[in-house]
Structures are given as structure tokens and as C-alpha cells.
PDB file of C-alpha atoms and ligand atoms in Angstrom:
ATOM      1  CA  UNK A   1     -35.585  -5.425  43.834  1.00 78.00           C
ATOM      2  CA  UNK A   2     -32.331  -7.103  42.394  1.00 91.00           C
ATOM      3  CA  UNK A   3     -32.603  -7.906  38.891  1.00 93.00           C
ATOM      4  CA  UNK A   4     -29.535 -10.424  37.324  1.00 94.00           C
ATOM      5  CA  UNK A   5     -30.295  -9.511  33.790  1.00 92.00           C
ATOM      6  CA  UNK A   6     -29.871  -5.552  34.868  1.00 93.00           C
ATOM      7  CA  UNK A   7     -26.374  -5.549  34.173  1.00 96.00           C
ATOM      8  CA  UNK A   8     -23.986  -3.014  35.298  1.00 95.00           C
ATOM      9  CA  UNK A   9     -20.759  -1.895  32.537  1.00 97.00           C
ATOM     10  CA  UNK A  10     -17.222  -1.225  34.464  1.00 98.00           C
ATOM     11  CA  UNK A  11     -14.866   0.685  32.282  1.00 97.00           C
ATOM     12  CA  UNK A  12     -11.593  -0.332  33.286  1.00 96.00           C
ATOM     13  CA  UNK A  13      -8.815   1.434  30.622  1.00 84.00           C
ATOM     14  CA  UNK A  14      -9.105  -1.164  27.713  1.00 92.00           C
ATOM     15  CA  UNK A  15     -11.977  -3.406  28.986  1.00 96.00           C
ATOM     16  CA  UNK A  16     -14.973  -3.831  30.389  1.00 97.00           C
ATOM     17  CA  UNK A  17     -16.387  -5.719  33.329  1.00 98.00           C
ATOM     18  CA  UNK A  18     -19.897  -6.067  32.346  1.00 98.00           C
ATOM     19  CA  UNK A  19     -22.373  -8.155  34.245  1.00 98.00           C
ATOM     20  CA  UNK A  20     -24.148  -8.844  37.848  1.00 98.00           C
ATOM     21  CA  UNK A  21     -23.190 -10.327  41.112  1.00 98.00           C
ATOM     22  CA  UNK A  22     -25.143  -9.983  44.028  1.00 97.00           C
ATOM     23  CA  UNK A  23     -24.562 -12.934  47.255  1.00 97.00           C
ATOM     24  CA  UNK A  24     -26.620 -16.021  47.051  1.00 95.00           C
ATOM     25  CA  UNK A  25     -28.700 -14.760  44.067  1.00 96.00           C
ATOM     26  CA  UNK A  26     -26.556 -14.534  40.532  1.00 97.00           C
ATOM     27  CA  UNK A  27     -22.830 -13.660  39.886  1.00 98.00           C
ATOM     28  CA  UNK A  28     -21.253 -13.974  36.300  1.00 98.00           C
ATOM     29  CA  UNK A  29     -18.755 -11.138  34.982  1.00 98.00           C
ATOM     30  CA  UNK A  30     -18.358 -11.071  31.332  1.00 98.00           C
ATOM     31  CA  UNK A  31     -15.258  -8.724  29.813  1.00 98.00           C
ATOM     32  CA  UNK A  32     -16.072  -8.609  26.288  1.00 98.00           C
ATOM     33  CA  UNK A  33     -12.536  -7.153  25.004  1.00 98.00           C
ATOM     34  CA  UNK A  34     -11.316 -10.921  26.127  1.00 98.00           C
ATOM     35  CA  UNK A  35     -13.866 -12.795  24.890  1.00 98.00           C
ATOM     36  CA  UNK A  36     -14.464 -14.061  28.348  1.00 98.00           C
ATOM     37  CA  UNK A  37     -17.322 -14.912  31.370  1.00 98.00           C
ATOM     38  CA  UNK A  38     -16.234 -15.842  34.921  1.00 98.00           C
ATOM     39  CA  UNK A  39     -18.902 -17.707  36.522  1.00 98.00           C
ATOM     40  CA  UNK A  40     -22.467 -18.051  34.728  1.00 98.00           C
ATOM     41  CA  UNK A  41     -24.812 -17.908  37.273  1.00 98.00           C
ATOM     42  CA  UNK A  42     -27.415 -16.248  34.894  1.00 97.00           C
ATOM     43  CA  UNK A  43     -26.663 -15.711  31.225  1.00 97.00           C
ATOM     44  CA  UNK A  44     -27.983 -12.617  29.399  1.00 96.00           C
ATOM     45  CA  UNK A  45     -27.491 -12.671  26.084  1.00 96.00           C
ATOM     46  CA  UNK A  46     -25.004 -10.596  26.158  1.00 97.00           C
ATOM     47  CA  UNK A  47     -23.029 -13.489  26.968  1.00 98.00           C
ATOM     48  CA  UNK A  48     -23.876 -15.993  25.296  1.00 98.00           C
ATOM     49  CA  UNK A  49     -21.406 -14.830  21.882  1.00 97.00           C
ATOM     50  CA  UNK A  50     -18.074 -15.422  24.362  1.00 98.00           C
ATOM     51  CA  UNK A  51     -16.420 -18.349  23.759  1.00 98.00           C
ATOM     52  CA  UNK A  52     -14.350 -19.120  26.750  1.00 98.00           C
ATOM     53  CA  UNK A  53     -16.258 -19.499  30.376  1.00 98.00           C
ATOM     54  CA  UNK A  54     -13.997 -20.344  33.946  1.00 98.00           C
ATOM     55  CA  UNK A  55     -16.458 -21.350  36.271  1.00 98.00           C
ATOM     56  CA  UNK A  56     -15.161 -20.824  40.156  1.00 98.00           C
ATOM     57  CA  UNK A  57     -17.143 -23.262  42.215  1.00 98.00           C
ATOM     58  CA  UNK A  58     -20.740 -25.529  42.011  1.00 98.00           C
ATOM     59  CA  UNK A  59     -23.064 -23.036  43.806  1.00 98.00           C
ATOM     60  CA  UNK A  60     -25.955 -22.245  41.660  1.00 97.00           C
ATOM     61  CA  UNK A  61     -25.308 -18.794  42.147  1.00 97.00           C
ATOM     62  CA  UNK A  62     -22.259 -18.966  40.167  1.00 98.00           C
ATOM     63  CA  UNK A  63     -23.323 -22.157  38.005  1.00 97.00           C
ATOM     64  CA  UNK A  64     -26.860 -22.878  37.143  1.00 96.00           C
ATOM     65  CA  UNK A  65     -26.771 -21.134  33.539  1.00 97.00           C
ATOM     66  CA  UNK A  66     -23.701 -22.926  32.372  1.00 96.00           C
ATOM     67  CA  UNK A  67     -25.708 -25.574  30.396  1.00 94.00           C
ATOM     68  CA  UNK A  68     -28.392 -22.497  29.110  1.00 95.00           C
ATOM     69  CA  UNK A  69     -25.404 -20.800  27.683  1.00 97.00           C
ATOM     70  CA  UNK A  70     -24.303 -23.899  25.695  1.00 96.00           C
ATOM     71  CA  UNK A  71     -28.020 -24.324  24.603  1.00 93.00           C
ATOM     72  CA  UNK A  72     -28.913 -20.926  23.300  1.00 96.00           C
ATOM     73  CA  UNK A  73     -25.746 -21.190  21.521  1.00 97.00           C
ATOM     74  CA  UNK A  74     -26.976 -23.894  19.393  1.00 93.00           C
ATOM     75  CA  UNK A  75     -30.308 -22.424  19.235  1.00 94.00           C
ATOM     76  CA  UNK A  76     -28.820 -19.301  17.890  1.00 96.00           C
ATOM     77  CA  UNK A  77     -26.901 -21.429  15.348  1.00 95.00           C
ATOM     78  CA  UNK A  78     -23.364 -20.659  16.322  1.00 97.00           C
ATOM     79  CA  UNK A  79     -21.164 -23.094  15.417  1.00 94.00           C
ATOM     80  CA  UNK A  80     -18.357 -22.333  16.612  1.00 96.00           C
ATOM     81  CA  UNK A  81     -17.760 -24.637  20.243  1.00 96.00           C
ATOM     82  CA  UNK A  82     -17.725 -22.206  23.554  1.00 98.00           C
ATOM     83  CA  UNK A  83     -15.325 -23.938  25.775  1.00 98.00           C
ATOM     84  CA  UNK A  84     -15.617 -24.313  29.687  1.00 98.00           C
ATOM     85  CA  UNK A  85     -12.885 -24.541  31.871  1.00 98.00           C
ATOM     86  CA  UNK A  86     -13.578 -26.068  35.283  1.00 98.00           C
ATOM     87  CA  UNK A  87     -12.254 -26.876  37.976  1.00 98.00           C
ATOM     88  CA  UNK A  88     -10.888 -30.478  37.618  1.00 98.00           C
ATOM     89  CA  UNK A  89     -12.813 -32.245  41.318  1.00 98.00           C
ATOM     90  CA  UNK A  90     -16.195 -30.464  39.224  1.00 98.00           C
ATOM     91  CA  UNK A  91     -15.398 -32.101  36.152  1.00 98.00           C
ATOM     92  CA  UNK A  92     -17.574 -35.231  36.559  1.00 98.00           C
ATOM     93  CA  UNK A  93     -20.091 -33.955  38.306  1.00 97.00           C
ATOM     94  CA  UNK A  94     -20.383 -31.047  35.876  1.00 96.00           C
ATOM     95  CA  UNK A  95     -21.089 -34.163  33.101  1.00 97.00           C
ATOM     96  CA  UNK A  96     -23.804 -36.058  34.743  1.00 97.00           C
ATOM     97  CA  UNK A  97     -25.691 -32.639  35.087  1.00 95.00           C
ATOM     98  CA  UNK A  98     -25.100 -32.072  31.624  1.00 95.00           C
ATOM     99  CA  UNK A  99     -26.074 -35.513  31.089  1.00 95.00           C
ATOM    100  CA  UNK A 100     -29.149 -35.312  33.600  1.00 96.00           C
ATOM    101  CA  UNK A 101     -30.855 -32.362  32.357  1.00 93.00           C
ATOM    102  CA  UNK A 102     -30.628 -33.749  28.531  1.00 93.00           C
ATOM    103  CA  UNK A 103     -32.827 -36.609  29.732  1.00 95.00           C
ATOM    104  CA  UNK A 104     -35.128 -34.706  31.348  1.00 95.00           C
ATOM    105  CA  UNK A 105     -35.573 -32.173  28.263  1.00 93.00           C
ATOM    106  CA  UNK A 106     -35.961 -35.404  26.509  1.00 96.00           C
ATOM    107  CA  UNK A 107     -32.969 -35.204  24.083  1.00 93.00           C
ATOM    108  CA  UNK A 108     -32.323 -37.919  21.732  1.00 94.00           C
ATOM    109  CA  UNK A 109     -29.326 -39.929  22.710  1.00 92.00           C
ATOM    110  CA  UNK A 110     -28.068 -39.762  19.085  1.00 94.00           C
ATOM    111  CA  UNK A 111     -28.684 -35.468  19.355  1.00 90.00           C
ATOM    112  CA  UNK A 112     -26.739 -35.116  22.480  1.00 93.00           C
ATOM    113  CA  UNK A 113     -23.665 -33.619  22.245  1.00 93.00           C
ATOM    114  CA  UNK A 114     -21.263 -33.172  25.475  1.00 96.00           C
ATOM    115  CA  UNK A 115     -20.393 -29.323  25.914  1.00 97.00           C
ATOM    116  CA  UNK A 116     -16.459 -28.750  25.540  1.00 97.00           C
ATOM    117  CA  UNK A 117     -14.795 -29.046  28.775  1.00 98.00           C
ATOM    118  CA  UNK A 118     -11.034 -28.125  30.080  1.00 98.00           C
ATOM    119  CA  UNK A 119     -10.621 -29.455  33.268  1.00 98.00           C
ATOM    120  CA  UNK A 120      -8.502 -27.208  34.900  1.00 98.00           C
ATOM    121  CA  UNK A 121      -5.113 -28.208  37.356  1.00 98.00           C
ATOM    122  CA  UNK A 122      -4.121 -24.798  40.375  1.00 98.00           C
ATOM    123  CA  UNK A 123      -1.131 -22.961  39.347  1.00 98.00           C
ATOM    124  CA  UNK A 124      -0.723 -24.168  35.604  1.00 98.00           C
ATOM    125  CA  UNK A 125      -1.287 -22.151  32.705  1.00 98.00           C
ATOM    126  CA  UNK A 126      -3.560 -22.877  30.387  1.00 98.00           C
ATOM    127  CA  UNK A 127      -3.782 -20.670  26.880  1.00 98.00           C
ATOM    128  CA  UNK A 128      -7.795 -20.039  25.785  1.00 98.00           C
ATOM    129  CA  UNK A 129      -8.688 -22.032  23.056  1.00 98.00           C
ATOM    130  CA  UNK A 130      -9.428 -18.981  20.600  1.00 98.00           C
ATOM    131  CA  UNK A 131      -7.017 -16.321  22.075  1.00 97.00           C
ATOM    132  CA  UNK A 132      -3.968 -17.218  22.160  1.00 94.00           C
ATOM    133  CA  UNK A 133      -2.975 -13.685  23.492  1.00 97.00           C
ATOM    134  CA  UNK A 134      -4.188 -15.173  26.104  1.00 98.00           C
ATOM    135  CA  UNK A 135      -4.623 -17.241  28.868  1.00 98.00           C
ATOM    136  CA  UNK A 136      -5.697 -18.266  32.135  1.00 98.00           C
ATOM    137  CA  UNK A 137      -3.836 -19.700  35.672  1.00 98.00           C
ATOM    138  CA  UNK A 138      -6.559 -20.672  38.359  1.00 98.00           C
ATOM    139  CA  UNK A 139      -5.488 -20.955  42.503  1.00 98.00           C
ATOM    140  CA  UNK A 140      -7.049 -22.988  45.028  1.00 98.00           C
ATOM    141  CA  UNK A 141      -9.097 -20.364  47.507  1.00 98.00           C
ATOM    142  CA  UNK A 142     -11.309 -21.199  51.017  1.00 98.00           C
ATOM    143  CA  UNK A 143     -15.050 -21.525  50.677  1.00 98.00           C
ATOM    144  CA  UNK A 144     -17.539 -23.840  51.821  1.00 96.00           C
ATOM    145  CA  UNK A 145     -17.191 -25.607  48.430  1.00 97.00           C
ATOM    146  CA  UNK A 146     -14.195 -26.273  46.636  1.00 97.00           C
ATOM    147  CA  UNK A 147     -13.375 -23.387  45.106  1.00 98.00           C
ATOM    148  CA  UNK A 148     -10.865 -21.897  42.297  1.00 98.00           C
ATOM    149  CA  UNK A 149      -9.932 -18.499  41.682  1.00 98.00           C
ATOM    150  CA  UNK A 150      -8.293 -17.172  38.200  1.00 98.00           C
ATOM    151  CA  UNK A 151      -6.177 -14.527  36.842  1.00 98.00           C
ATOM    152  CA  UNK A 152      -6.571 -13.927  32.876  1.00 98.00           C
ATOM    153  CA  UNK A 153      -3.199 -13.862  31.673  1.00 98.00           C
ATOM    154  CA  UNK A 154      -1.959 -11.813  28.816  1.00 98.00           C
ATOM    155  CA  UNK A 155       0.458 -13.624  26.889  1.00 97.00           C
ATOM    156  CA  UNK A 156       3.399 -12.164  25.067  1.00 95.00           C
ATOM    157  CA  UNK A 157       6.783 -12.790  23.361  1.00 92.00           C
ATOM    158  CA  UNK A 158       9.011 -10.251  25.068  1.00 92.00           C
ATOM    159  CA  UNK A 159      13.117  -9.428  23.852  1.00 92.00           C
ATOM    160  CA  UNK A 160      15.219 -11.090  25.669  1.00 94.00           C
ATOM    161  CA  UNK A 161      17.030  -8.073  27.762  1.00 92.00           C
ATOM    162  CA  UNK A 162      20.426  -8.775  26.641  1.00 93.00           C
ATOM    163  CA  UNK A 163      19.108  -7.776  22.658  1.00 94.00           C
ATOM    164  CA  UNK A 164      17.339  -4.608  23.645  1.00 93.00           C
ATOM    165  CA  UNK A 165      19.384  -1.989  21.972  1.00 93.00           C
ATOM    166  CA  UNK A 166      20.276  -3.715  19.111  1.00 93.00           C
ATOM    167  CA  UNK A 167      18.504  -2.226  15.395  1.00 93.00           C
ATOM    168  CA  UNK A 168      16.430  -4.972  13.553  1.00 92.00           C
ATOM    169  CA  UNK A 169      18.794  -5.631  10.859  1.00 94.00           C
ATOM    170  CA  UNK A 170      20.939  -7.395  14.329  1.00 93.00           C
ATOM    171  CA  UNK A 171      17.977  -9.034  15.223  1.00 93.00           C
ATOM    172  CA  UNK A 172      16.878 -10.250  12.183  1.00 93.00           C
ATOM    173  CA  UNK A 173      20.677 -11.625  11.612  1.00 94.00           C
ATOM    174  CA  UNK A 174      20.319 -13.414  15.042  1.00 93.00           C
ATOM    175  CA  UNK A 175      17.269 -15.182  13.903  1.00 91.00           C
ATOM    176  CA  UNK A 176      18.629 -16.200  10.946  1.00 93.00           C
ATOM    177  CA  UNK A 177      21.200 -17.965  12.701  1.00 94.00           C
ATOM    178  CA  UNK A 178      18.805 -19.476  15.034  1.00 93.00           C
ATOM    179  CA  UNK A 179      19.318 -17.890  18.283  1.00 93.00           C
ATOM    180  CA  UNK A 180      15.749 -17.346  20.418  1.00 93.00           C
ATOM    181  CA  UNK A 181      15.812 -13.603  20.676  1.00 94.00           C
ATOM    182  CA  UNK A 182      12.865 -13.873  22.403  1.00 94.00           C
ATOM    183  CA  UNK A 183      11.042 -14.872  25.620  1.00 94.00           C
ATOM    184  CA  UNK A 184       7.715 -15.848  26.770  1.00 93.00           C
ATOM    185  CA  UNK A 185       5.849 -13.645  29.482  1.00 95.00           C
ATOM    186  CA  UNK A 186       2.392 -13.931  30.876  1.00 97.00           C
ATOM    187  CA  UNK A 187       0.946 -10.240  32.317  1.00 97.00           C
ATOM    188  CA  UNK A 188      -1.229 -11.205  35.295  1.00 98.00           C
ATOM    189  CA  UNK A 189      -4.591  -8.268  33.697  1.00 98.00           C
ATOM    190  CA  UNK A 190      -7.916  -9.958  35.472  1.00 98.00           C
ATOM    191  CA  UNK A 191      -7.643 -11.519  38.852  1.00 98.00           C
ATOM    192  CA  UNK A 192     -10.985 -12.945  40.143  1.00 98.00           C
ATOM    193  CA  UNK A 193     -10.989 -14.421  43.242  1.00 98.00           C
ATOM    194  CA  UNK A 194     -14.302 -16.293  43.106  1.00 97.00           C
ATOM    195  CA  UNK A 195     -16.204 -16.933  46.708  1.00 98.00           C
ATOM    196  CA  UNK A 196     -13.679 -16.899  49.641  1.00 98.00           C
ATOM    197  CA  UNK A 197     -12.733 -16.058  53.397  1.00 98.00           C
ATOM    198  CA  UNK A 198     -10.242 -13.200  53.876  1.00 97.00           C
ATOM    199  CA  UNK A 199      -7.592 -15.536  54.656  1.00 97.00           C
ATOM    200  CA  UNK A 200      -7.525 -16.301  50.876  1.00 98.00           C
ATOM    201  CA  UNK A 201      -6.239 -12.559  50.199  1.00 98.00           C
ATOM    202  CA  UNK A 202      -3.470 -13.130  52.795  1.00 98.00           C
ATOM    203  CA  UNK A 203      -2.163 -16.319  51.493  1.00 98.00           C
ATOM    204  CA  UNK A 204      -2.218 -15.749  47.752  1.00 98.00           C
ATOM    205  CA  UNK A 205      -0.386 -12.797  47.659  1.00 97.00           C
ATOM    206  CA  UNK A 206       0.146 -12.953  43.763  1.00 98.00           C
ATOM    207  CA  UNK A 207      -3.253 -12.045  43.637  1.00 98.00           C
ATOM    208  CA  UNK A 208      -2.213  -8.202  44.249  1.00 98.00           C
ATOM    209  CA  UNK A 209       0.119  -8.461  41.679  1.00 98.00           C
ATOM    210  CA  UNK A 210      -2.678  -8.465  38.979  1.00 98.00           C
ATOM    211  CA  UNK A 211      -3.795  -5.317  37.573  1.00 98.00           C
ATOM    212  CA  UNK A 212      -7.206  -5.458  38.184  1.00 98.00           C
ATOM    213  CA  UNK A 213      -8.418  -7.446  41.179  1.00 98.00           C
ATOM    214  CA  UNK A 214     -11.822  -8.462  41.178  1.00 98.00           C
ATOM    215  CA  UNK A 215     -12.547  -9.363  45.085  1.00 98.00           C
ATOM    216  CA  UNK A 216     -15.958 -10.175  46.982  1.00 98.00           C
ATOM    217  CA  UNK A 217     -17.477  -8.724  49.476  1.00 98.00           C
ATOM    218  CA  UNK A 218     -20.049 -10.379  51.178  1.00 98.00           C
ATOM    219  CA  UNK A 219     -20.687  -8.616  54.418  1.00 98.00           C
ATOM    220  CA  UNK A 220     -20.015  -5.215  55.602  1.00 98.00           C
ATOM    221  CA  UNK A 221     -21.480  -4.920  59.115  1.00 96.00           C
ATOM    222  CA  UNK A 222     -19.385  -4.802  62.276  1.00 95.00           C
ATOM    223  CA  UNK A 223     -21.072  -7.337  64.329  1.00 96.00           C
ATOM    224  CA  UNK A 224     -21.016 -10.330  60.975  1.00 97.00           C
ATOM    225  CA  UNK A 225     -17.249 -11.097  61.084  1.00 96.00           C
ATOM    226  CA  UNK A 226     -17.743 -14.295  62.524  1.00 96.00           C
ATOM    227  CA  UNK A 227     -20.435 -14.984  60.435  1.00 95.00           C
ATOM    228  CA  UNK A 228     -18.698 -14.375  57.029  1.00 97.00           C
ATOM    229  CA  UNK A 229     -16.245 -16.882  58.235  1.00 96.00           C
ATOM    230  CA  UNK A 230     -18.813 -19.342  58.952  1.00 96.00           C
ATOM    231  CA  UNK A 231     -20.432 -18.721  55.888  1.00 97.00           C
ATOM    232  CA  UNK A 232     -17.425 -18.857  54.008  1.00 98.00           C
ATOM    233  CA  UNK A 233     -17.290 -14.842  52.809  1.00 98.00           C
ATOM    234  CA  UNK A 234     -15.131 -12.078  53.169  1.00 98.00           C
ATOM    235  CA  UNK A 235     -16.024  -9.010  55.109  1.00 98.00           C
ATOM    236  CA  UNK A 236     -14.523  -5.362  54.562  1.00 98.00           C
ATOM    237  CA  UNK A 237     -12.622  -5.102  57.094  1.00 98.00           C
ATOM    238  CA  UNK A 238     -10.549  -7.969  56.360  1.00 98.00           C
ATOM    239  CA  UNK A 239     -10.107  -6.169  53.012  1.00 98.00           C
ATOM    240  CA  UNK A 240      -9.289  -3.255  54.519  1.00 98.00           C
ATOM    241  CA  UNK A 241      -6.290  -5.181  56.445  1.00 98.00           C
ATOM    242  CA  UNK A 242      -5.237  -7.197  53.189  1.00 98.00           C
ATOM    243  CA  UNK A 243      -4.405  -3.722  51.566  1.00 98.00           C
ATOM    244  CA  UNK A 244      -2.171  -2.676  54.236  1.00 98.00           C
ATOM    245  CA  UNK A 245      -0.562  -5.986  54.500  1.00 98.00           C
ATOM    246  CA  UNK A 246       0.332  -5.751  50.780  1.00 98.00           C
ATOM    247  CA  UNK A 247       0.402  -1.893  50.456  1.00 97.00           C
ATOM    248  CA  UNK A 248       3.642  -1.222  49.186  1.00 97.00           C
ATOM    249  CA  UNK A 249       4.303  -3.760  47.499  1.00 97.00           C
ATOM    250  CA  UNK A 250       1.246  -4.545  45.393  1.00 98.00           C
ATOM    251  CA  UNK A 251       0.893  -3.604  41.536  1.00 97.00           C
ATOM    252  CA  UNK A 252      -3.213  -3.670  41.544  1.00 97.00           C
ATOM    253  CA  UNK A 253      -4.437  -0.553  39.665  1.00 97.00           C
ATOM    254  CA  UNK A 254      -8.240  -1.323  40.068  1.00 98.00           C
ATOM    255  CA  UNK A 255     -10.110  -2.840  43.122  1.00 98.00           C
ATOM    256  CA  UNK A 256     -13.479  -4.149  42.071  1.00 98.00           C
ATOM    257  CA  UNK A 257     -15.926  -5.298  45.201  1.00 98.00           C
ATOM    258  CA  UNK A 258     -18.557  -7.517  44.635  1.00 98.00           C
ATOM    259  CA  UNK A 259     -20.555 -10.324  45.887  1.00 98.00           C
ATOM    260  CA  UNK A 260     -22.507  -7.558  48.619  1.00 98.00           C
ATOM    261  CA  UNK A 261     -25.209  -9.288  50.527  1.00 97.00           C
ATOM    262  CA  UNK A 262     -28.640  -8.810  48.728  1.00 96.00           C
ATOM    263  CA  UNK A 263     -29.955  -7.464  52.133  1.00 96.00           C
ATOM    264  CA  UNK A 264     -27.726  -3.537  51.311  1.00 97.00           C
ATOM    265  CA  UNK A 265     -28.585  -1.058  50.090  1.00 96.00           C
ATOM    266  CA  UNK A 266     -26.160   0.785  47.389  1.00 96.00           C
ATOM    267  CA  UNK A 267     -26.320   3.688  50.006  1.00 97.00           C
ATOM    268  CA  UNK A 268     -24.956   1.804  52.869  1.00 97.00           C
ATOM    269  CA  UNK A 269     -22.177  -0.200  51.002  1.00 98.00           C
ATOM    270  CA  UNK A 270     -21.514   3.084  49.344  1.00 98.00           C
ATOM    271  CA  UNK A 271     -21.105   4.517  53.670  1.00 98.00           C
ATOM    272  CA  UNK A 272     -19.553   1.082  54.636  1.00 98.00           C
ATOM    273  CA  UNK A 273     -16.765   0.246  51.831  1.00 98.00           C
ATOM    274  CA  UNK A 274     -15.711   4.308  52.107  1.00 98.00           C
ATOM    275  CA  UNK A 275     -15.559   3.919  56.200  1.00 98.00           C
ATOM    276  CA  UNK A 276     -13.451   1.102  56.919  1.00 98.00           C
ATOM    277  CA  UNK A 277     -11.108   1.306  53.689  1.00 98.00           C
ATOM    278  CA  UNK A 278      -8.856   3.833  54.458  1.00 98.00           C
ATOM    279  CA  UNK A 279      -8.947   7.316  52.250  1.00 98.00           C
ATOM    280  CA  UNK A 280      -5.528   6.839  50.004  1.00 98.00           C
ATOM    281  CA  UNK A 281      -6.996   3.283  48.482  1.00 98.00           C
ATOM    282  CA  UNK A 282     -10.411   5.182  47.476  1.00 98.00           C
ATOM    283  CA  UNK A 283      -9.618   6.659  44.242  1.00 97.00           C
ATOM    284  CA  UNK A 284      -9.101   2.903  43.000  1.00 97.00           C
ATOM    285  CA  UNK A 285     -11.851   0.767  44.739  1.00 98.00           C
ATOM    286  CA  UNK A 286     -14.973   0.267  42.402  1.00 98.00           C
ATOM    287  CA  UNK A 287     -18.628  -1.012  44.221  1.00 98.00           C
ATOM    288  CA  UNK A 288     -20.312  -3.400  42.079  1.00 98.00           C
ATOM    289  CA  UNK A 289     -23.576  -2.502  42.397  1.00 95.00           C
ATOM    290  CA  UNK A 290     -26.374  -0.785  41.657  1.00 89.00           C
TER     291      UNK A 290
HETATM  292 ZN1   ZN B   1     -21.500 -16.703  45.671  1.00 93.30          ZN
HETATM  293 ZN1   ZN B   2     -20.353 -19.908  46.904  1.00 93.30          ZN
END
């Protein structure tokens, strides 16, 4: 029935979000414009030209392809190192399973080559290795596993306000006599939030300061609230009460939902999402799924 290499393309305004996520069987989200891939949990081709890859959390789900994406790289002969940030308590682990599955493909030692790795710090930002438009800032969210969200960050020198107004000749005379007309800024474009409970959405509130918000959505049902907490999940209606927590004062244009249970059908999220998200949020949710 669900199919991880069927991948579903999200125009949002300048990008995409092109990819798969479905609960427990595959999530990875690639958007192409940034030369980016959260998560890797399968890895279509399509992927496998982007250079930079965040990975949330361990779960195969999200995970298991990280090493095939490195190696049909170098089958492919690109040359070019993709680099994977992770989550720095992942980092070692992440190596020995690197390590581990060269030995049993029966690698030469002297052929082995460790995959680039950033091991990534909560609340620091961290500029992609190839676009340095941009960059990324991870936060610690709840899951059964420790588990990182991340915002993609687009990074800009901005005019300091007290020089707007002034023609470039002034400018260009400030410069010259050293004075920083200028200021760094980092745009919050991409949030993902990776696998969490609804209290994550409550207590990262930045996270609806982003302009698109990519959120999961695990279960939908009335009666599985307690189990999406036990499970470590979100369910709509907690999504639905995140929203009007940060209703007027949030900045999110897009709402993507993912993650939904493999056990839906598109017809009942479709009923589900639209029922217990009030009607004034609808025009910007998006369902993930097919
Ligand atoms: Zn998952
Ligand atoms: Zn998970």
C-alpha cells in the first residue's frame, strides 16, 4: 500500500518539499532549492545529488539510508563530500555503524573512508558547508529517543537601520572609512520538528516563528491521546491547541503535517485534520500524504 520511493512534491512559494514520511515506515524530506534532506530514512535518488543531510534522531525510520546515500554517491562518482550533521549524543554511535556495516560488506581497511560528519550542539548556528546563504540551528524536542529538531536558516547581511536612507555614494564613503554598515541576520524559512509529543510545540515557541513549519502528526483518533504520549507522538488535537496558544502571535505561513500513522487512510486524515483544526488555520495547513 505505502510506497517510500512514491514521493510526493510540496510547492511552497520558492521551494519544494519533496519526499515521503509515513509513521514507523520511512520519513526523509528533501527541498531541492536548499540543497538539503532532513532525515534519510529511505533515499531515492532523487536525493542522493544534495549535499547537506540533518538527521533528527536514530530510529530506522528516519536513519537507516544514511550510509546508502554516502555509498551511491561514490558509486555514482561524485566527488564532491555530502556532509551529515547529527546530533552530537549520535555522533559515535553513528561511526561504529558506519564502521560495522563496512566490515560486513567486506571493505578493505585501506578503501574505507569515514563519511563527513558535523556533530551538531541545540541552539547554535551552524552555516552548511556549501551554502553559505545558509544555515541551520537544531533544538532539543521529547521523543522516546533523543531527539533534535531544526530550522534552516537563511543567512543575510542586512543595513544597519540607522544607514537606511542614505544613497550609495554615503555608504560606499562609510566603508571606506571602515565603519560596518552592515549586520548579520538569520531568517528562520524551514522548521522541522522531527518526532515529538505536543508538549514540544508548547515549549519551543520559536518554532512558530519560522515560515514554514514542518510538524508530525502521528495519530488522529479521539480515543489515542494517551497513546501518542506513550508512544512519544503528537496527536491533532494537541495541534489544534498549539495554534491557538500561539495564534496571534505566530509568523508561520505554511503548516505541513506529516508523520500520519500508516494504518489512515488519505480520506480520513483528510476528515480528521479538517475537523479538529479549526476553519481560519485551513487555508494554510498542508497533509502529507497520499
Ligand atoms: Zn518517526
Ligand atoms: Zn522516532
Amino acid at each position: 500500500m505505502h510506497n517510500a520511493l512514491n514521493q510526493i512534491s510540496l510547492p511552497l512559494q520558492n521551494i519544494h518539499v519533496d519526499g515521503f514520511s509515513v509513521s514507523g515506515l520511512s520519513t526523509y524530506l528533501q527541498i531541492p532549492e536548499m540543497d538539503f534532506c532532513f532525515d534519510m530514512g529511505e533515499c531515492p535518488l532523487s536525493a542522493v545529488s544534495l549535499n547537506h543531510v540533518a538527521l533528527t534522531h536514530a530510529h530506522g525510520d528516519h536513519s537507516r539510508c544514511l550510509m546508502r546515500h554516502d555509498s551511491l554517491r561514490r558509486m555514482l562518482g561524485i566527488e564532491k563530500e555530502a556532509v551529515y550533521y547529527i546530533p552530537y549524543m549520535l555522533v559515535d554511535a553513528f561511526k561504529k555503524v558506519i564502521e560495522a556495516e563496512s566490515v560486513f560488506e567486506n571493505v578493505p581497511k585501506d578503501k574505507f573512508k569515514m563519511p563527513k560528519i558535523i556533530s551538531v550542539q541545540p541552539n547554535t548556528i551552524i552555516p552548511l558547508a556549501y551554502r553559505k546563504d545558509l544555515a541551520i540551528r537544531a533544538f532539543e524536542v521529547k521523543h522516546r529517543a533523543p531527539t533534535f529538531g531544526y530550522e534552516l536558516l537563511l543567512h543575510k547581511h542586512k543595513l544597519k537601520p540607522e544607514y537606511i536612507g542614505l544613497n550609495s555614494k554615503e555608504l560606499v564613503a562609510l566603508k571606506r572609512q571602515g565603519t560596518s554598515i552592515t549586520k548579520e541576520t538569520y531568517d528562520s524559512k524551514v522548521c522541522f520538528m522531527g518526532d515529538c509529543i505536543g508538549e514540544s510545540l508548547l515549549e519551543n515557541e520559536h518554532v512558530w516563528q519560522s515560515e514554514i513549519l514542518i510538524c508530525e502528526s502521528t495519530f488522529l483518533d479521539e480515543n489515542e491521546k494517551d497513546m501518542a504520549r506513550q508512544k512519544g507522538h503528537i496527536h491533532i488535537e494537541e495541534i489544534a491547541n498549539a495554534l491557538l496558544t500561539f495564534e496571534h502571535t505566530m509568523q508561520i505561513k505554511h503548516l505541513v503535517l506529516t508523520h500520519f500513522s500508516m494504518k489512515y487512510s488519505y480520506g480520513f486524515i483528510k476528515h480528521k485534520v479538517y475537523q479538529v483544526i479549526p476553519e481560519r488555520f485551513h487555508p494554510f495547513i498542508h497533509i502529507f500524504r497520499e
